[in-house]
CSV table of C-alpha atoms and ligand atoms in Angstrom, one decimal:
chain,number,residue,atom,x,y,z
A,31,UNK,CA,-170.8,40.4,51.8
A,32,UNK,CA,-171.1,43.7,49.8
A,33,UNK,CA,-172.9,46.7,51.1
A,34,UNK,CA,-175.7,46.2,48.8
A,35,UNK,CA,-176.2,42.8,50.0
A,36,UNK,CA,-176.1,43.7,53.5
A,37,UNK,CA,-178.6,46.4,52.8
A,38,UNK,CA,-180.9,44.1,50.8
A,39,UNK,CA,-180.8,41.5,53.5
A,40,UNK,CA,-181.6,44.0,56.3
A,41,UNK,CA,-184.4,45.9,54.4
A,42,UNK,CA,-186.7,42.9,54.5
A,43,UNK,CA,-189.1,42.8,57.2
A,44,UNK,CA,-188.1,39.2,57.8
A,45,UNK,CA,-184.6,39.6,57.0
A,46,UNK,CA,-183.1,39.0,60.5
A,47,UNK,CA,-182.1,35.2,60.3
A,48,UNK,CA,-180.9,35.3,56.6
A,49,UNK,CA,-177.2,35.7,55.8
A,50,UNK,CA,-177.3,36.4,52.1
A,51,UNK,CA,-179.8,38.4,49.9
A,52,UNK,CA,-182.8,37.0,48.1
A,53,UNK,CA,-182.0,35.6,44.5
A,54,UNK,CA,-183.4,38.2,42.1
A,55,UNK,CA,-185.3,35.7,40.3
A,56,UNK,CA,-187.0,34.3,43.9
A,57,UNK,CA,-187.7,37.9,44.6
A,58,UNK,CA,-189.6,38.3,41.4
A,59,UNK,CA,-191.1,34.7,41.6
A,60,UNK,CA,-192.5,34.9,45.2
A,61,UNK,CA,-193.8,38.6,45.0
A,62,UNK,CA,-197.5,39.3,44.8
A,63,UNK,CA,-197.3,42.9,45.0
A,64,UNK,CA,-198.1,43.5,41.2
A,65,UNK,CA,-201.5,42.0,41.6
A,66,UNK,CA,-202.5,42.0,45.4
A,67,UNK,CA,-201.9,45.7,45.6
A,68,UNK,CA,-205.7,46.1,44.7
A,69,UNK,CA,-206.4,44.7,48.2
A,70,UNK,CA,-205.1,48.0,49.8
A,71,UNK,CA,-208.3,49.4,51.1
A,72,UNK,CA,-209.1,46.1,52.6
A,73,UNK,CA,-205.6,45.6,54.1
A,74,UNK,CA,-205.7,49.0,55.6
A,75,UNK,CA,-209.3,48.7,57.1
A,76,UNK,CA,-208.0,45.3,58.5
A,77,UNK,CA,-204.8,46.9,60.1
A,78,UNK,CA,-207.0,49.7,61.6
A,79,UNK,CA,-209.3,47.2,63.2
A,80,UNK,CA,-206.5,45.3,64.6
A,81,UNK,CA,-204.7,48.4,65.8
A,82,UNK,CA,-207.9,49.4,67.5
A,83,UNK,CA,-208.2,46.1,69.2
A,84,UNK,CA,-204.6,46.3,70.3
A,85,UNK,CA,-205.5,49.7,71.9
A,86,UNK,CA,-208.5,48.3,73.6
A,87,UNK,CA,-206.5,45.4,75.2
A,88,UNK,CA,-203.6,47.5,76.2
A,89,UNK,CA,-201.1,46.6,74.0
A,90,UNK,CA,-200.8,49.8,72.3
A,91,UNK,CA,-201.3,53.3,74.1
A,92,UNK,CA,-203.8,55.6,72.8
A,93,UNK,CA,-201.4,57.7,71.5
A,94,UNK,CA,-199.6,55.1,69.7
A,95,UNK,CA,-203.0,54.0,68.1
A,96,UNK,CA,-203.6,57.4,67.1
A,97,UNK,CA,-200.5,57.6,65.1
A,98,UNK,CA,-200.7,54.4,63.5
A,99,UNK,CA,-204.4,55.2,62.4
A,100,UNK,CA,-203.2,58.5,61.0
A,101,UNK,CA,-200.4,56.8,59.4
A,102,UNK,CA,-202.5,54.2,57.6
A,103,UNK,CA,-205.0,56.9,56.3
A,104,UNK,CA,-202.3,59.0,55.0
A,105,UNK,CA,-200.9,55.8,53.3
A,106,UNK,CA,-204.5,55.2,52.0
A,107,UNK,CA,-204.7,58.5,50.4
A,108,UNK,CA,-201.5,58.2,48.9
A,109,UNK,CA,-202.3,55.0,47.3
A,110,UNK,CA,-205.6,56.2,46.1
A,111,UNK,CA,-203.8,59.3,44.5
A,112,UNK,CA,-201.6,57.2,42.8
A,113,UNK,CA,-198.6,58.7,44.8
A,114,UNK,CA,-197.6,55.6,46.6
A,115,UNK,CA,-194.5,53.7,45.1
A,116,UNK,CA,-194.9,49.9,45.4
A,117,UNK,CA,-191.8,47.9,45.8
A,118,UNK,CA,-191.3,44.3,44.8
A,119,UNK,CA,-188.5,43.8,47.3
A,120,UNK,CA,-191.3,44.2,49.8
A,121,UNK,CA,-192.9,41.4,48.2
A,122,UNK,CA,-196.7,42.0,48.8
A,123,UNK,CA,-199.4,44.6,49.7
A,124,UNK,CA,-198.9,43.9,53.4
A,125,UNK,CA,-195.3,44.6,53.6
A,126,UNK,CA,-195.4,47.5,51.5
A,127,UNK,CA,-198.0,49.3,53.6
A,128,UNK,CA,-196.4,48.2,57.1
A,129,UNK,CA,-192.8,49.2,55.8
A,130,UNK,CA,-194.4,52.6,54.5
A,131,UNK,CA,-196.1,53.2,57.9
A,132,UNK,CA,-192.8,52.8,59.8
A,133,UNK,CA,-191.2,55.0,57.2
A,134,UNK,CA,-193.9,57.7,58.1
A,135,UNK,CA,-194.4,57.4,61.9
A,136,UNK,CA,-191.3,55.7,63.0
A,137,UNK,CA,-190.9,52.8,65.5
A,138,UNK,CA,-194.5,53.1,66.7
A,139,UNK,CA,-195.3,51.5,63.0
A,140,UNK,CA,-193.3,48.4,64.1
A,141,UNK,CA,-195.8,47.7,66.7
A,142,UNK,CA,-198.8,47.1,64.3
A,143,UNK,CA,-197.8,43.6,63.5
A,144,UNK,CA,-198.1,42.5,67.3
A,145,UNK,CA,-200.2,39.3,67.7
A,146,UNK,CA,-200.7,39.3,63.8
A,147,UNK,CA,-199.3,37.3,61.0
A,148,UNK,CA,-199.4,38.0,57.2
A,149,UNK,CA,-201.5,34.6,57.1
A,150,UNK,CA,-204.4,35.9,59.0
A,151,UNK,CA,-204.0,39.5,57.5
A,152,UNK,CA,-204.3,38.0,54.0
A,153,UNK,CA,-207.2,35.8,54.7
A,154,UNK,CA,-209.1,38.8,56.2
A,155,UNK,CA,-208.2,40.9,53.2
A,156,UNK,CA,-209.5,38.5,50.7
A,157,UNK,CA,-212.8,37.9,52.7
A,158,UNK,CA,-213.3,41.6,53.1
A,159,UNK,CA,-212.7,41.9,49.2
A,160,UNK,CA,-215.0,38.9,48.3
A,161,UNK,CA,-217.9,40.3,50.5
A,162,UNK,CA,-217.9,43.5,48.5
A,163,UNK,CA,-217.5,42.1,45.3
A,164,UNK,CA,-220.7,39.7,46.2
A,165,UNK,CA,-222.6,42.7,47.1
A,166,UNK,CA,-221.8,44.3,43.5
A,167,UNK,CA,-222.5,41.3,41.7
A,168,UNK,CA,-225.9,40.9,43.4
A,169,UNK,CA,-226.8,44.5,42.6
A,170,UNK,CA,-225.9,43.8,39.0
A,171,UNK,CA,-227.9,40.6,38.9
A,172,UNK,CA,-230.7,42.5,40.3
A,173,UNK,CA,-230.6,45.0,37.5
A,174,UNK,CA,-230.9,42.4,34.7
A,175,UNK,CA,-233.6,40.8,36.7
A,176,UNK,CA,-235.4,43.9,36.6
A,177,UNK,CA,-234.9,44.6,33.2
A,178,UNK,CA,-236.0,41.0,32.2
A,179,UNK,CA,-239.3,41.5,34.1
A,180,UNK,CA,-240.1,44.7,32.5
A,181,UNK,CA,-239.8,42.8,29.0
A,182,UNK,CA,-242.0,40.2,30.5
A,183,UNK,CA,-244.8,42.3,31.3
A,184,UNK,CA,-244.7,44.2,28.0
A,185,UNK,CA,-244.5,41.0,26.0
A,186,UNK,CA,-246.7,38.7,28.4
A,187,UNK,CA,-249.0,37.8,25.1
A,188,UNK,CA,-246.3,38.1,22.5
A,189,UNK,CA,-246.1,34.7,20.6
A,190,UNK,CA,-242.7,33.1,20.4
A,191,UNK,CA,-241.8,29.7,19.2
A,192,UNK,CA,-240.7,27.5,22.3
A,193,UNK,CA,-237.9,25.1,21.0
A,194,UNK,CA,-236.6,21.8,21.8
A,195,UNK,CA,-233.6,20.5,20.2
A,196,UNK,CA,-233.5,23.8,18.5
A,197,UNK,CA,-236.7,22.9,16.6
A,198,UNK,CA,-240.0,24.5,17.1
A,199,UNK,CA,-241.9,22.7,19.7
A,200,UNK,CA,-244.6,24.6,21.1
A,201,UNK,CA,-245.7,28.0,21.1
A,202,UNK,CA,-245.0,30.1,24.3
A,203,UNK,CA,-245.1,33.8,24.8
A,204,UNK,CA,-241.8,35.8,24.6
A,205,UNK,CA,-242.4,37.2,28.2
A,206,UNK,CA,-242.5,33.6,29.5
A,207,UNK,CA,-239.2,33.0,28.0
A,208,UNK,CA,-237.7,36.1,29.5
A,209,UNK,CA,-239.0,35.0,32.8
A,210,UNK,CA,-237.0,31.7,32.6
A,211,UNK,CA,-233.8,33.7,32.5
A,212,UNK,CA,-235.2,35.5,35.5
A,213,UNK,CA,-235.3,32.4,37.4
A,214,UNK,CA,-231.9,31.2,36.4
A,215,UNK,CA,-230.5,34.5,37.6
A,216,UNK,CA,-232.8,34.2,40.7
A,217,UNK,CA,-230.9,31.0,41.6
A,218,UNK,CA,-227.6,32.7,40.9
A,219,UNK,CA,-228.4,35.5,43.2
A,220,UNK,CA,-229.3,33.2,46.1
A,221,UNK,CA,-226.1,31.1,45.6
A,222,UNK,CA,-224.0,34.2,45.8
A,223,UNK,CA,-226.1,35.2,49.1
A,224,UNK,CA,-225.4,31.7,50.6
A,225,UNK,CA,-221.9,32.2,49.9
A,226,UNK,CA,-221.7,35.5,51.5
A,227,UNK,CA,-222.7,33.9,54.7
A,228,UNK,CA,-219.7,31.7,54.9
A,229,UNK,CA,-217.4,34.4,53.5
A,230,UNK,CA,-218.3,36.8,56.2
A,231,UNK,CA,-216.5,35.3,59.1
A,232,UNK,CA,-213.4,36.9,60.6
A,233,UNK,CA,-210.0,35.0,60.4
A,234,UNK,CA,-208.2,37.9,62.0
A,235,UNK,CA,-206.4,36.7,65.4
A,236,UNK,CA,-205.6,33.3,64.0
A,237,UNK,CA,-202.1,34.9,63.3
A,238,UNK,CA,-199.8,32.6,61.6
A,239,UNK,CA,-201.6,29.3,62.5
A,240,UNK,CA,-201.9,28.7,66.2
A,241,UNK,CA,-203.4,32.0,67.5
A,242,UNK,CA,-201.4,34.5,69.7
A,243,UNK,CA,-200.2,34.9,73.2
A,244,UNK,CA,-201.6,38.1,73.6
A,245,UNK,CA,-204.9,38.5,75.1
A,246,UNK,CA,-206.6,39.8,71.8
A,247,UNK,CA,-210.3,40.5,71.3
A,248,UNK,CA,-211.4,38.6,68.3
A,249,UNK,CA,-215.2,39.4,68.6
A,250,UNK,CA,-214.2,43.2,68.8
A,251,UNK,CA,-212.1,43.1,65.3
A,252,UNK,CA,-215.1,41.0,63.7
A,253,UNK,CA,-217.6,43.8,64.9
A,254,UNK,CA,-215.4,46.6,63.7
A,255,UNK,CA,-215.0,44.9,60.2
A,256,UNK,CA,-218.6,44.0,60.0
A,257,UNK,CA,-218.1,40.3,60.1
A,258,UNK,CA,-220.8,38.2,61.5
A,259,UNK,CA,-218.4,36.4,64.0
A,260,UNK,CA,-214.8,35.2,64.3
A,261,UNK,CA,-214.0,32.0,62.7
A,262,UNK,CA,-213.7,28.9,65.1
A,263,UNK,CA,-210.4,27.5,64.4
A,264,UNK,CA,-207.1,29.2,63.7
A,265,UNK,CA,-205.7,26.6,61.6
A,266,UNK,CA,-208.5,26.4,59.4
A,267,UNK,CA,-208.7,30.3,59.4
A,268,UNK,CA,-205.4,30.8,57.6
A,269,UNK,CA,-205.5,27.8,55.4
A,270,UNK,CA,-208.7,27.2,53.7
A,271,UNK,CA,-209.8,29.2,50.8
A,272,UNK,CA,-213.2,27.1,50.2
A,273,UNK,CA,-215.1,30.2,50.3
A,274,UNK,CA,-213.4,31.5,47.3
A,275,UNK,CA,-213.9,28.3,45.5
A,276,UNK,CA,-217.7,28.4,46.4
A,277,UNK,CA,-217.8,31.9,44.9
A,278,UNK,CA,-216.1,30.5,41.9
A,279,UNK,CA,-218.7,27.7,41.5
A,280,UNK,CA,-221.4,30.3,41.8
A,281,UNK,CA,-219.7,32.4,39.2
A,282,UNK,CA,-219.2,29.6,36.9
A,283,UNK,CA,-223.1,28.7,36.9
A,284,UNK,CA,-223.9,32.5,36.5
A,285,UNK,CA,-221.5,32.7,33.7
A,286,UNK,CA,-222.9,29.5,32.2
A,287,UNK,CA,-226.5,30.8,32.3
A,288,UNK,CA,-225.1,34.1,30.8
A,289,UNK,CA,-223.3,32.2,28.1
A,290,UNK,CA,-226.5,30.3,27.1
A,291,UNK,CA,-228.4,33.6,26.9
A,292,UNK,CA,-225.7,35.0,24.7
A,293,UNK,CA,-226.0,31.9,22.4
A,294,UNK,CA,-229.7,32.7,22.1
A,295,UNK,CA,-229.0,36.4,21.4
A,296,UNK,CA,-226.4,35.5,18.7
A,297,UNK,CA,-229.0,33.2,17.2
A,298,UNK,CA,-231.8,35.6,17.4
A,299,UNK,CA,-230.1,38.5,15.9
A,300,UNK,CA,-228.9,36.7,13.0
A,301,UNK,CA,-230.9,37.2,9.7
A,302,UNK,CA,-232.1,33.6,9.8
A,303,UNK,CA,-233.9,34.2,13.0
A,304,UNK,CA,-234.2,37.8,13.1
A,305,UNK,CA,-236.3,37.7,16.4
A,306,UNK,CA,-234.5,40.6,18.0
A,307,UNK,CA,-232.4,43.8,17.3
A,308,UNK,CA,-229.5,44.6,19.6
A,309,UNK,CA,-228.6,48.4,19.8
A,310,UNK,CA,-225.9,49.5,17.4
A,311,UNK,CA,-223.6,50.6,20.4
A,312,UNK,CA,-223.4,47.0,21.4
A,313,UNK,CA,-222.5,45.7,18.1
A,314,UNK,CA,-219.4,46.1,15.9
A,315,UNK,CA,-218.9,45.8,12.2
A,316,UNK,CA,-216.8,44.0,9.9
A,317,UNK,CA,-213.7,45.6,8.4
A,318,UNK,CA,-214.4,43.9,5.2
A,319,UNK,CA,-218.1,43.2,4.9
A,320,UNK,CA,-219.9,46.6,4.9
A,321,UNK,CA,-223.2,44.9,5.6
A,322,UNK,CA,-222.3,43.3,8.9
A,323,UNK,CA,-223.4,44.1,12.3
A,324,UNK,CA,-222.0,41.4,14.8
A,325,UNK,CA,-223.2,40.6,18.3
A,326,UNK,CA,-219.7,40.8,19.6
A,327,UNK,CA,-220.6,41.5,23.4
A,328,UNK,CA,-222.8,38.3,23.8
A,329,UNK,CA,-220.1,36.5,21.9
A,330,UNK,CA,-217.5,37.6,24.1
A,331,UNK,CA,-219.6,36.8,27.2
A,332,UNK,CA,-220.2,33.3,26.0
A,333,UNK,CA,-216.6,33.1,25.3
A,334,UNK,CA,-215.4,34.6,28.6
A,335,UNK,CA,-217.4,31.9,30.5
A,336,UNK,CA,-214.7,29.6,29.7
A,337,UNK,CA,-212.2,31.3,31.6
A,338,UNK,CA,-214.3,31.7,34.7
A,339,UNK,CA,-214.8,27.9,34.8
A,340,UNK,CA,-211.1,27.6,34.4
A,341,UNK,CA,-210.5,29.8,37.3
A,342,UNK,CA,-212.7,27.5,39.3
A,343,UNK,CA,-210.6,24.6,38.3
A,344,UNK,CA,-207.5,26.5,39.1
A,345,UNK,CA,-208.8,27.2,42.6
A,346,UNK,CA,-209.8,23.8,43.4
A,347,UNK,CA,-206.5,22.3,42.2
A,348,UNK,CA,-204.8,25.0,44.3
A,349,UNK,CA,-206.2,23.7,47.4
A,350,UNK,CA,-206.5,19.9,47.1
A,351,UNK,CA,-202.8,18.9,48.1
A,352,UNK,CA,-202.1,21.3,50.8
A,353,UNK,CA,-201.5,20.1,54.4
A,354,UNK,CA,-202.5,22.4,57.1
A,355,UNK,CA,-202.0,25.2,57.7
A,356,UNK,CA,-201.0,28.2,55.6
A,357,UNK,CA,-198.9,27.5,52.4
A,358,UNK,CA,-197.6,29.8,49.9
A,359,UNK,CA,-199.6,28.1,47.3
A,360,UNK,CA,-202.4,30.2,48.6
A,361,UNK,CA,-200.9,33.2,47.1
A,362,UNK,CA,-202.2,32.0,43.7
A,363,UNK,CA,-205.7,32.4,44.9
A,364,UNK,CA,-205.6,36.0,43.8
A,365,UNK,CA,-205.5,36.2,40.2
A,366,UNK,CA,-208.1,33.7,39.4
A,367,UNK,CA,-210.3,35.3,41.8
A,368,UNK,CA,-209.7,38.8,40.5
A,369,UNK,CA,-210.2,38.0,37.2
A,370,UNK,CA,-213.2,35.9,37.5
A,371,UNK,CA,-215.0,38.6,39.7
A,372,UNK,CA,-214.0,41.4,37.0
A,373,UNK,CA,-215.4,39.1,34.2
A,374,UNK,CA,-218.7,38.5,36.0
A,375,UNK,CA,-219.2,42.1,36.8
A,376,UNK,CA,-218.5,43.3,33.1
A,377,UNK,CA,-220.8,40.5,31.6
A,378,UNK,CA,-223.6,41.3,34.1
A,379,UNK,CA,-223.1,45.1,33.3
A,380,UNK,CA,-223.3,44.4,29.7
A,381,UNK,CA,-226.5,42.4,30.2
A,382,UNK,CA,-228.0,45.4,32.5
A,383,UNK,CA,-227.5,47.6,29.5
A,384,UNK,CA,-228.2,45.4,26.6
A,385,UNK,CA,-231.5,43.6,27.9
A,386,UNK,CA,-233.5,46.8,28.2
A,387,UNK,CA,-232.4,47.8,24.8
A,388,UNK,CA,-233.5,44.8,23.2
A,389,UNK,CA,-236.1,45.2,20.3
A,390,UNK,CA,-238.6,42.6,19.8
A,391,UNK,CA,-239.4,41.7,16.1
A,392,UNK,CA,-242.8,40.3,16.8
A,393,UNK,CA,-243.7,39.6,13.2
A,394,UNK,CA,-240.7,37.2,12.7
A,395,UNK,CA,-241.4,35.6,16.2
A,396,UNK,CA,-244.8,34.8,14.9
A,397,UNK,CA,-243.9,33.7,11.6
A,398,UNK,CA,-241.4,31.4,13.2
A,399,UNK,CA,-243.9,30.0,15.5
A,400,UNK,CA,-246.4,29.4,12.4
A,401,UNK,CA,-243.7,27.3,10.7
A,402,UNK,CA,-243.1,24.4,12.9
A,403,UNK,CA,-246.5,22.6,13.7
A,404,UNK,CA,-246.3,24.1,17.0
A,405,UNK,CA,-249.8,23.2,18.0
A,406,UNK,CA,-249.6,19.4,17.3
A,407,UNK,CA,-249.6,18.7,20.8
A,408,UNK,CA,-252.6,20.8,21.4
A,409,UNK,CA,-254.4,18.8,18.8
A,410,UNK,CA,-253.4,15.4,20.5
A,411,UNK,CA,-254.8,16.8,23.8
A,412,UNK,CA,-258.0,17.8,22.1
A,413,UNK,CA,-258.5,14.2,21.0
A,414,UNK,CA,-257.4,12.8,24.3
A,415,UNK,CA,-260.2,15.0,25.8
A,416,UNK,CA,-262.7,13.7,23.5
A,417,UNK,CA,-261.9,10.0,24.9
A,418,UNK,CA,-259.0,8.8,22.6
A,419,UNK,CA,-256.1,7.4,24.6
A,420,UNK,CA,-253.0,9.6,24.1
A,421,UNK,CA,-250.6,7.2,22.1
A,422,UNK,CA,-253.6,6.7,19.5
A,423,UNK,CA,-254.1,10.7,19.4
A,424,UNK,CA,-250.3,11.0,18.9
A,425,UNK,CA,-250.5,8.8,15.9
A,426,UNK,CA,-253.6,10.7,14.5
A,427,UNK,CA,-251.9,13.8,14.8
A,428,UNK,CA,-248.8,12.6,13.4
A,429,UNK,CA,-250.5,11.4,10.3
A,430,UNK,CA,-252.3,14.8,10.1
A,431,UNK,CA,-249.0,16.6,10.1
A,432,UNK,CA,-247.4,14.5,7.6
A,433,UNK,CA,-250.6,15.3,5.4
A,434,UNK,CA,-250.2,19.0,6.1
A,435,UNK,CA,-246.4,18.8,5.1
A,436,UNK,CA,-247.4,17.4,1.8
A,437,UNK,CA,-250.1,20.2,1.3
A,438,UNK,CA,-247.3,22.9,2.6
A,439,UNK,CA,-249.9,24.4,5.2
A,440,UNK,CA,-250.0,24.7,8.9
A,441,UNK,CA,-252.3,22.4,10.8
A,442,UNK,CA,-254.7,25.4,11.4
A,443,UNK,CA,-254.7,25.8,7.6
A,444,UNK,CA,-256.4,22.3,7.1
A,445,UNK,CA,-260.0,22.2,6.5
A,446,UNK,CA,-262.4,20.4,9.0
A,447,UNK,CA,-262.9,17.7,6.3
A,448,UNK,CA,-259.2,17.1,5.8
A,449,UNK,CA,-258.7,16.8,9.4
A,450,UNK,CA,-261.7,14.4,9.9
A,451,UNK,CA,-259.9,12.1,7.6
A,452,UNK,CA,-257.6,11.1,10.4
A,453,UNK,CA,-260.3,10.8,13.3
A,454,UNK,CA,-264.0,11.5,13.5
A,455,UNK,CA,-263.5,12.8,16.8
A,456,UNK,CA,-262.6,16.2,15.5
A,457,UNK,CA,-265.3,18.8,15.4
A,458,UNK,CA,-265.4,22.5,14.3
A,459,UNK,CA,-264.2,23.6,17.7
A,460,UNK,CA,-260.8,22.0,16.9
A,461,UNK,CA,-259.7,25.3,15.5
A,462,UNK,CA,-259.9,26.9,19.0
A,463,UNK,CA,-256.9,24.7,19.9
A,464,UNK,CA,-255.0,24.9,16.5
A,465,UNK,CA,-254.5,28.6,16.8
A,466,UNK,CA,-251.5,29.7,18.6
A,467,UNK,CA,-253.3,32.2,20.7
A,468,UNK,CA,-255.7,29.3,21.8
A,469,UNK,CA,-252.6,27.0,22.5
A,470,UNK,CA,-250.8,29.5,24.7
A,471,UNK,CA,-253.9,30.5,26.7
A,472,UNK,CA,-254.9,26.9,27.3
A,473,UNK,CA,-251.6,26.5,29.4
A,474,UNK,CA,-253.1,28.3,32.3
A,475,UNK,CA,-251.6,27.1,35.6
A,476,UNK,CA,-248.6,28.1,37.9
A,477,UNK,CA,-245.5,28.1,35.8
A,478,UNK,CA,-247.5,28.0,32.5
A,479,UNK,CA,-247.1,30.2,29.6
A,480,UNK,CA,-250.6,31.8,29.3
A,481,UNK,CA,-250.3,35.5,29.2
A,482,UNK,CA,-252.3,35.8,32.4
A,483,UNK,CA,-249.9,33.4,34.1
A,484,UNK,CA,-247.0,35.4,32.8
A,485,UNK,CA,-248.6,38.7,34.1
A,486,UNK,CA,-248.9,36.9,37.5
A,487,UNK,CA,-245.3,35.5,37.4
A,488,UNK,CA,-244.0,39.1,36.6
A,489,UNK,CA,-245.8,40.6,39.5
A,490,UNK,CA,-244.6,37.9,41.8
A,491,UNK,CA,-241.0,38.5,40.3
A,492,UNK,CA,-241.1,42.3,40.9
A,493,UNK,CA,-242.2,41.9,44.5
A,494,UNK,CA,-239.3,39.5,45.1
A,495,UNK,CA,-236.8,42.2,43.7
A,496,UNK,CA,-238.3,45.1,45.7
A,497,UNK,CA,-238.0,42.8,48.8
A,498,UNK,CA,-234.3,42.9,48.6
B,1098,LIG,N1,-198.6,37.3,49.8
B,1098,LIG,C1,-199.1,36.2,50.6
B,1098,LIG,C2,-200.4,35.5,50.1
B,1098,LIG,O1,-201.0,36.1,49.2
B,1098,LIG,C3,-199.3,36.7,52.0
B,1098,LIG,C4,-199.4,35.8,53.1
B,1098,LIG,C5,-197.7,35.4,53.1
B,1098,LIG,N2,-197.5,34.6,54.3
B,1098,LIG,C6,-196.3,34.0,54.4
B,1098,LIG,N3,-196.0,33.2,55.4
B,1098,LIG,N4,-195.4,34.0,53.4
B,1098,LIG,O2,-200.8,34.7,50.5
């Protein structure tokens, strides 16, 4: 064995039982330090909590604990300042930090890993990371929701075409439409909160898979790290990543919502719809067509929703064939997890900036609502209230609409005599329901689009946000 190989073999923290150095390819292939180094804060927090616990139960002396803590804090500062040199030979964030600790404080550093394994260590790191990320995601969701409520209050009576099949269906208010997005985000928020409860359990102490022979205090480390409680089963603790999958599922739904919203923004900002305008700073131009102002940000969010859903599928597949307990497969959880959370946060941030800056073009909204016989259902309801069975009313209105199309006018522009050709139940009061204002005002019940209801819903929504 050459000197170099001897050195490489022994430089590994687990090198003791090996007789040759790791293949260079295997080293690169199995290393995770290039991406898991971003967990360093959590790794150090976890190590300090573990060391404190070892001190409490008498495995470390007070002086040893102090040295380990100081050493880890010094390493934290080095990493934060970009002065730490990461090494692929040391495989991952955990062994890089542990090895730097021993280099810094000597043999005492080697005691840190007592009663612990990288398996419970990495499970702890990821849970701490995911918990923080959930909190950031939830804060951003709340920001977008607040912006939606602001618009809803301002545009509670603004007439807007309600669509089904992307065809004008019935008039609604723009405020009501904005509050629909609020509701979707509200469910997203609660899904993340729900997931957080299952994330916030401490796997530390599970060690490699079976626990440890030391009399550790898992309640203490859980408490130090802000976990609700220690997990119940050591095998489960180091092996399952269901909390990450759940998070990815919540993120996928959120991105699906943002993607749908983006689709609307793309349509609405087109010359054909022209309902809203996005601020210039959120759009880009074309290198060849000087007139263009493209809604790139919503388009990208719509596009990026795909990668988040992809990460959910990756994580599910990563998990599905693993026997208990820890397997190296689990190292593959990180890149999808990081990328999906980065994507979700960027997308929400974009929305938190874009939504408050949306400018409504009320005339275009109104004109579009006027075009699609949006009050046809109101006319049918009117006839029903006068005693006509709904199916017959539907037929009367259908024939009225057909006539209006021929005349190239809206239903509200037909004369009383023209309307009476189709039913003698029609009176002069019909025009109250044929106007757009009359139509939206009439939908005056919980969850309806009447401006008064939108105001109530906005007040409730605001109260919900301030109670967080
Ligand atoms: N880098 C590993 C991971 O991300 C850490 C745990 C490694 N454990 C092991 N027994 N090889 O999962």
